Coordinates of C-alpha atoms (C1' of nucleotides) in Angstrom, one line a residue:
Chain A
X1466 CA 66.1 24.0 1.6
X1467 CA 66.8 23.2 5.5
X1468 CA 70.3 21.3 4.8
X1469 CA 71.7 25.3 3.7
X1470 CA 71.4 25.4 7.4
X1471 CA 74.6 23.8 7.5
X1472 CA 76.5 26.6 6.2
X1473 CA 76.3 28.4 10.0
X1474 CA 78.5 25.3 10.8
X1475 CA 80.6 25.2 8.1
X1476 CA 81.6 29.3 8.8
X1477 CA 81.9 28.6 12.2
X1478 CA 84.0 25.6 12.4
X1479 CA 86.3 27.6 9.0
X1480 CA 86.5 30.7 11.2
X1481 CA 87.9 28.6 14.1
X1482 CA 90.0 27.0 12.3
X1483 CA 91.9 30.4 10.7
X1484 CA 92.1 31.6 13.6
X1485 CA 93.2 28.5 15.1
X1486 CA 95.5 28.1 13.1
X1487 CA 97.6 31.7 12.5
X1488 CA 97.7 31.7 16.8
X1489 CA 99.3 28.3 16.8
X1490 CA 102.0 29.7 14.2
X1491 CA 101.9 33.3 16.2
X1492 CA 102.6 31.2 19.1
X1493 CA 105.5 29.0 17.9
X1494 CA 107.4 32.0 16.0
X1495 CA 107.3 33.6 19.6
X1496 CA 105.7 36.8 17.9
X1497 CA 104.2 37.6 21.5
X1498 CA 100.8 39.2 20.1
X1499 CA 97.9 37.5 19.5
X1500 CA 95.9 37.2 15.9
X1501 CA 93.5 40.4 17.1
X1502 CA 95.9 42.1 18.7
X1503 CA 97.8 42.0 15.4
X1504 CA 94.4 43.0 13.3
X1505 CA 94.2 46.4 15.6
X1506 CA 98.0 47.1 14.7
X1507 CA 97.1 46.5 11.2
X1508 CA 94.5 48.5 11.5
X1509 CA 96.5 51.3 13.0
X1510 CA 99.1 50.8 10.8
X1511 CA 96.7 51.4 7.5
X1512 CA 94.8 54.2 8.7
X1513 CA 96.8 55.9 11.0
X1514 CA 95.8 57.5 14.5
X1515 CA 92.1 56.8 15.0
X1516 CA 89.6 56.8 18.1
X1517 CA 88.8 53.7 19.1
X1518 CA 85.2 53.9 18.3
X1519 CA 86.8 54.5 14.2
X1520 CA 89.7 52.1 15.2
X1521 CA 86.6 49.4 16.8
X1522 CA 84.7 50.1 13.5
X1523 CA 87.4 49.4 10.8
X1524 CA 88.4 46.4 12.3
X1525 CA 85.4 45.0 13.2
X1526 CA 85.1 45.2 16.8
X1527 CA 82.4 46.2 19.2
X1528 CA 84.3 48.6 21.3
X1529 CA 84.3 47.2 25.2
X1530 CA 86.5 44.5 22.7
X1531 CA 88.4 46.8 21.2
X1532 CA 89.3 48.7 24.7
X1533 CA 90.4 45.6 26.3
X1534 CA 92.6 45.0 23.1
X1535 CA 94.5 48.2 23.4
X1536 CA 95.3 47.6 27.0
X1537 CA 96.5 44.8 26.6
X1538 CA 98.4 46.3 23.2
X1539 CA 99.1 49.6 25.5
X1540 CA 100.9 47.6 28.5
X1541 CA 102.9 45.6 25.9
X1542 CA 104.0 49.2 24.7
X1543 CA 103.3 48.9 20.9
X1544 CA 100.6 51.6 20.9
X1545 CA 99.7 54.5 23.4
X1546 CA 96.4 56.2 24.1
X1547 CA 97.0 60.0 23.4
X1548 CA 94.5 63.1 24.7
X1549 CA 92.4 63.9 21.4
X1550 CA 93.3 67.7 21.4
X1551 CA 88.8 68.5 20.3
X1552 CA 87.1 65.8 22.1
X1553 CA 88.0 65.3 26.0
X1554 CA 85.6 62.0 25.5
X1555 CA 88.2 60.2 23.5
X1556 CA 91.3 59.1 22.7
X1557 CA 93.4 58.5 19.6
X1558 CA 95.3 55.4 19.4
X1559 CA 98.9 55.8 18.4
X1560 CA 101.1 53.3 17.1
X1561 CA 104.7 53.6 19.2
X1562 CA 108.4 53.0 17.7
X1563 CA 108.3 49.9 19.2
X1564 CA 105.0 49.3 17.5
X1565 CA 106.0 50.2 13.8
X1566 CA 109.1 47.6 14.3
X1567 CA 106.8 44.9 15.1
X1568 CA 104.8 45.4 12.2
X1569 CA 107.5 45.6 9.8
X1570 CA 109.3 42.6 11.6
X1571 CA 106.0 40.2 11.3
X1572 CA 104.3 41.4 8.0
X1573 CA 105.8 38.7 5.7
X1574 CA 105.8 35.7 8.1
X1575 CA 102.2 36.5 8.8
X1576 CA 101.3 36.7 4.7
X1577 CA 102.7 33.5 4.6
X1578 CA 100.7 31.9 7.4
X1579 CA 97.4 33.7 6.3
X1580 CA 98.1 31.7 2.2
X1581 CA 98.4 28.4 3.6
X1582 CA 94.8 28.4 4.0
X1583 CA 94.6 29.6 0.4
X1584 CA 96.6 26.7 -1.4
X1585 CA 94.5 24.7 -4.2
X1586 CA 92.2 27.9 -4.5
X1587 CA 92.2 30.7 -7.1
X1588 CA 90.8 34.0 -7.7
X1589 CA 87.4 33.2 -8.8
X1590 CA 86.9 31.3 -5.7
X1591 CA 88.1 34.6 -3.5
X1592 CA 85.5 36.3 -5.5
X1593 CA 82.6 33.5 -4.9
X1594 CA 83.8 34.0 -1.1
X1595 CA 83.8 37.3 -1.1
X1596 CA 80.1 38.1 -3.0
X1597 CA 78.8 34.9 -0.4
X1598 CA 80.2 35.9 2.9
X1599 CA 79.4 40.2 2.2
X1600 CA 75.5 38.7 0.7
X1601 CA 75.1 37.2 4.4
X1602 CA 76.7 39.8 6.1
X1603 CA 74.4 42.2 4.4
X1604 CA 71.3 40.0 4.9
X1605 CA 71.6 40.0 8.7
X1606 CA 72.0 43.3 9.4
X1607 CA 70.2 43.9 12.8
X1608 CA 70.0 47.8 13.4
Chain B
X1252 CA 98.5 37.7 -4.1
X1253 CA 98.4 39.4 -0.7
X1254 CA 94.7 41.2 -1.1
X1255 CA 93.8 37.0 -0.5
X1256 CA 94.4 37.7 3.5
X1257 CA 90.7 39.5 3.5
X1258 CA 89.3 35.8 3.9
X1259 CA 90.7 35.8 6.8
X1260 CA 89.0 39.1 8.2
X1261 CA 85.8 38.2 6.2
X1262 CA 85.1 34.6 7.5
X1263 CA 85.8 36.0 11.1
X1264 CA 83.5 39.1 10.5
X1265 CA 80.5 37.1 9.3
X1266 CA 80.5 34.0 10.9
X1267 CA 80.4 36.7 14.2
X1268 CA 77.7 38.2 13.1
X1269 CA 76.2 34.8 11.5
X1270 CA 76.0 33.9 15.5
X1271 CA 75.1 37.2 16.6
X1272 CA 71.9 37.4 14.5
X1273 CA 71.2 34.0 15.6
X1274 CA 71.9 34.7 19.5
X1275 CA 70.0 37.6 19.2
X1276 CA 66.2 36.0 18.1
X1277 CA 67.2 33.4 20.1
X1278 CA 66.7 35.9 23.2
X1279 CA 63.7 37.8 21.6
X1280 CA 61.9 34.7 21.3
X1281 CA 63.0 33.7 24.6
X1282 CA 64.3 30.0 23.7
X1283 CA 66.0 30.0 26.9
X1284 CA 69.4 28.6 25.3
X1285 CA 72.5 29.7 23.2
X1286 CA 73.5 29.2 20.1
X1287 CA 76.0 26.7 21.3
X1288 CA 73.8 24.8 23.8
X1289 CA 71.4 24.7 20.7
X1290 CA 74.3 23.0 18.5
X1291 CA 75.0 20.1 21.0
X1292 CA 71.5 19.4 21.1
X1293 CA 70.8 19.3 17.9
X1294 CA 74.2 17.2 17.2
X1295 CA 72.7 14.4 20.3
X1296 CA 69.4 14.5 18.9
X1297 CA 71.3 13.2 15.5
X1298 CA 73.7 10.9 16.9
X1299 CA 71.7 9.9 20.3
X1300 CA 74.1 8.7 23.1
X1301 CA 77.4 9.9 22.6
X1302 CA 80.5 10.4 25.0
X1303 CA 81.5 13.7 25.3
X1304 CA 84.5 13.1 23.7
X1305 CA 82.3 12.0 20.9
X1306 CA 79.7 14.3 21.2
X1307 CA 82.6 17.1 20.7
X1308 CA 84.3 15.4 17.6
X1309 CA 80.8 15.7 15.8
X1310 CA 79.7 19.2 17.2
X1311 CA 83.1 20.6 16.3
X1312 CA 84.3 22.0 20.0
X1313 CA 86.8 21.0 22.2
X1314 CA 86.4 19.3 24.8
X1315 CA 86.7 21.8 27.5
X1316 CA 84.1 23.7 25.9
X1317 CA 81.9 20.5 25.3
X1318 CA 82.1 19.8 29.3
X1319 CA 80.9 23.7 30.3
X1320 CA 78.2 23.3 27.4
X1321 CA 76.5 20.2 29.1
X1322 CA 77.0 21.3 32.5
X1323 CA 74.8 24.5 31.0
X1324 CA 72.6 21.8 29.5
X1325 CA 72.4 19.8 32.8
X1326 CA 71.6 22.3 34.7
X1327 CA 68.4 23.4 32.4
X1328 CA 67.4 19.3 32.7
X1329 CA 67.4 19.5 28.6
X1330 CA 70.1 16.6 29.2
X1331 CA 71.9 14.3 31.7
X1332 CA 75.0 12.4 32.4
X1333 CA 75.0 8.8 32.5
X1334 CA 77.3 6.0 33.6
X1335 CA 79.3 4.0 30.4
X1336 CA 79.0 0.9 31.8
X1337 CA 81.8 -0.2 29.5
X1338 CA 84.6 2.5 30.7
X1339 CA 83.9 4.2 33.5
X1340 CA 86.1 7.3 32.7
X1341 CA 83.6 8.5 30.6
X1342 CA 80.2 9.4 30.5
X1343 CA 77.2 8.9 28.3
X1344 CA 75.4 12.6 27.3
X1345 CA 71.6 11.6 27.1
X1346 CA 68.7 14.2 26.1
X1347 CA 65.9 14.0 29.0
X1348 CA 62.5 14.2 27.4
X1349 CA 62.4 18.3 28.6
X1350 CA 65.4 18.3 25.6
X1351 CA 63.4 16.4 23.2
X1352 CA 60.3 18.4 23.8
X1353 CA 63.0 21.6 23.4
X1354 CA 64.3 20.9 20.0
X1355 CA 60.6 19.8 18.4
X1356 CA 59.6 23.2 20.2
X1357 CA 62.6 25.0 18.4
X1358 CA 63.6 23.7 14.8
X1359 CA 61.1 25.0 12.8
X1360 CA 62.0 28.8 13.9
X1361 CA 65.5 28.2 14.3
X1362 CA 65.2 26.8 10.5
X1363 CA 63.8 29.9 9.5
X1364 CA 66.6 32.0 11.3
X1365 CA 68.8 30.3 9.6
X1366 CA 67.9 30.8 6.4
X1367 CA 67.4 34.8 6.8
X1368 CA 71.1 34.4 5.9
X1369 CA 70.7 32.9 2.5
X1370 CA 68.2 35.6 1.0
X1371 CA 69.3 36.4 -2.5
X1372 CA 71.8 33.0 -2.3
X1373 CA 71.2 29.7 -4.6
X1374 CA 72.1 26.6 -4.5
X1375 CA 75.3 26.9 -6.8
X1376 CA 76.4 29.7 -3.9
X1377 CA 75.9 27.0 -1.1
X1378 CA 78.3 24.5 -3.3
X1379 CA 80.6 27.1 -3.8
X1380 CA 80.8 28.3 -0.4
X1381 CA 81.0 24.3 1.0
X1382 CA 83.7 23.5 -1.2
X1383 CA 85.7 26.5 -0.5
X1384 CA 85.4 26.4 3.2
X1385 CA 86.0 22.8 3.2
X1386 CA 89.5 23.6 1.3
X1387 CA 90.3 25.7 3.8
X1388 CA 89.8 23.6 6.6
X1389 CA 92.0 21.1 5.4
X1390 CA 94.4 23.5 4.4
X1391 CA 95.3 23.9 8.0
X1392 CA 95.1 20.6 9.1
X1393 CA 97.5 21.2 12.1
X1394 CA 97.7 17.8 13.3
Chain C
dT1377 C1' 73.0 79.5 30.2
dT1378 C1' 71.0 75.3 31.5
dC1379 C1' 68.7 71.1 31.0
dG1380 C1' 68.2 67.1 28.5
dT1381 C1' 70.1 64.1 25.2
dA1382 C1' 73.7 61.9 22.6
dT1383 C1' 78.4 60.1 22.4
dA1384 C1' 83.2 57.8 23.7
dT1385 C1' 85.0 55.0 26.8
dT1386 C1' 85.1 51.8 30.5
dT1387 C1' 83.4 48.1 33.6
dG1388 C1' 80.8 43.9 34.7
dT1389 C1' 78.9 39.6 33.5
dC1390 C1' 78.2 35.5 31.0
dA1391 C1' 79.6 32.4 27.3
dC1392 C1' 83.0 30.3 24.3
dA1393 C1' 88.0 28.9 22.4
dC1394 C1' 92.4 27.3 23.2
dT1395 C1' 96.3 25.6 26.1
dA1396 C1' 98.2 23.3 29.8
dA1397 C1' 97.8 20.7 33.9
dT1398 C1' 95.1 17.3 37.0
dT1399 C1' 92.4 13.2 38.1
dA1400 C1' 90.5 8.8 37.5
dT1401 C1' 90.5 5.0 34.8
dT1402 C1' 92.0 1.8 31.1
dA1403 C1' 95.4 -0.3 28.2
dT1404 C1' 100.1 -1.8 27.4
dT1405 C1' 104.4 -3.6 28.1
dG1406 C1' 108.3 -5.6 30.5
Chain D
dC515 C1' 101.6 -8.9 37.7
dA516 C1' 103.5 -4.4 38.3
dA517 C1' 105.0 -0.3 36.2
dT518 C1' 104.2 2.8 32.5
dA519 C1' 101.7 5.0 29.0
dA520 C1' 97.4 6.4 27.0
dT521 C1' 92.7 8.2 27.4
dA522 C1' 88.1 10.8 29.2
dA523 C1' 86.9 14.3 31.7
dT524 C1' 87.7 18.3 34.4
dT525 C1' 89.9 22.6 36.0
dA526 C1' 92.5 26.8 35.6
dG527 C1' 94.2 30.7 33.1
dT528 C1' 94.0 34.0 29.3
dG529 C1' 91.8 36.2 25.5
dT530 C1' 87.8 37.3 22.9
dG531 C1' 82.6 38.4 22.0
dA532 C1' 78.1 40.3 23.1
dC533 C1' 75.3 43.0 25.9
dA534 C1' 74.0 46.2 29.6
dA535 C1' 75.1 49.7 32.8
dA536 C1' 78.0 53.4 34.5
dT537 C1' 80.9 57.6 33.8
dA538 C1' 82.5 61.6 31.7
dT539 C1' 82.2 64.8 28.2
dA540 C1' 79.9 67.2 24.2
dC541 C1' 76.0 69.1 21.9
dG542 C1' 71.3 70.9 21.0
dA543 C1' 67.2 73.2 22.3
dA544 C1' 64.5 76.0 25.4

DNA sequence: TTCGTATATTTGTCACACTAATTATTATTG
DNA sequence: CAATAATAATTAGTGTGACAAATATACGAA
């Protein structure tokens, strides 16, 4: 069945799009992060003072990525890098003040933008997503 | 329904690692190309002749990217850059025969690449999984 | 303890995405 | 016909992704 081939486009060109789309809306709310930068902060936010290999894996990062993220999170001050007290290797990433304020302040807006995509579907089609997109995941697992 | 925002983190995740998988037998097996340079030539094998401007409206790039991607092709000889006689702003993108030999050389394995992905998928899935990303793309129609 | 190996992070390089700005050409309008 | 707007392609700048190599530290075995 060579025309399932097409789904590789299809992702590709959806996953653009998504993205696309919530940085043009990140960009003309002024909300001065972009869409990754707000998935690490998420991240952070959900399970709290990681190393950035855990912080790379939760979020789905490889982690020269996920380094280059937090500086650029790190010198807009909305997360520092803090000595891990048993492991001189690594650090753990640490939300700031200033940090925790931008979450709250952008949560909702960003909700919003993220169900735009969603309009005219339902819950059985996030569940036909869902079991599709984790079956391909899961199929091309390379290690 | 807030748990809905996952698409967003799911499509990004696999369509990543959709490419990835690809990218990375594309290197083993030495096809001398990327995944993206393998999209444009496919897409001017199927529509022969196009502008750029063209060629990127079917391929689903912009056109920045489009212009890098055939300077990449140019440079391997798989294509070339002709003269529009009709508007000389713009040029035609034409596969050389080295191109043409490329993409008989490739499809069958690329095929089978591919459809590593779809293991344990059926044709309702594909439906499904069209239809829904298709909804979403249209959903953010920005323009 | 010490040597070798494994791990966390960083850096470098190439490719791609998006935006904005530039250049050359074409189309339009006054 | 000249001035202006629109268009095709390119270039520049920033951010991200993948991979490989380098560095510093930790850990395990002899």
């Amino acid at each position: 069945m060579e025309r399932y081939n097409d789904y590789s486009f299809l992702l590709d060109r959806t996953a653009r799009r998504v993205k696309q789309y919530a940085q043009y809306q990140f960009n003309c709310q002024q909300f001065g992060i972009t869409v990754d930068q707000w998935a690490i902060l998420k991240g952070l936010k959900q399970y709290a003072d990681l190393s950035q290999k855990e912080l790379a894996e939760y979020c789905g990062k490889d982690q020269p990525t996920l380094t280059r993220i937090v500086d650029l999170l790190v010198s807009k001050k909305l997360v520092e890098r803090q000595a891990n007290p048993t492991d001189r290797r690594s650090f753990v990433v640490h939300l700031t003040p200033a940090g925790e304020q931008k979450i709250d302040a952008l949560s909702d807006s960003i909700n919003k933008i993220r169900m735009e995509a969603w309009k005219k579907l339902n819950e059985d089609d996030f569940e036909h997503l869902k079991r599709i997109l984790d079956t391909i995941y899961t199929n091309l697992n390379i290690g």
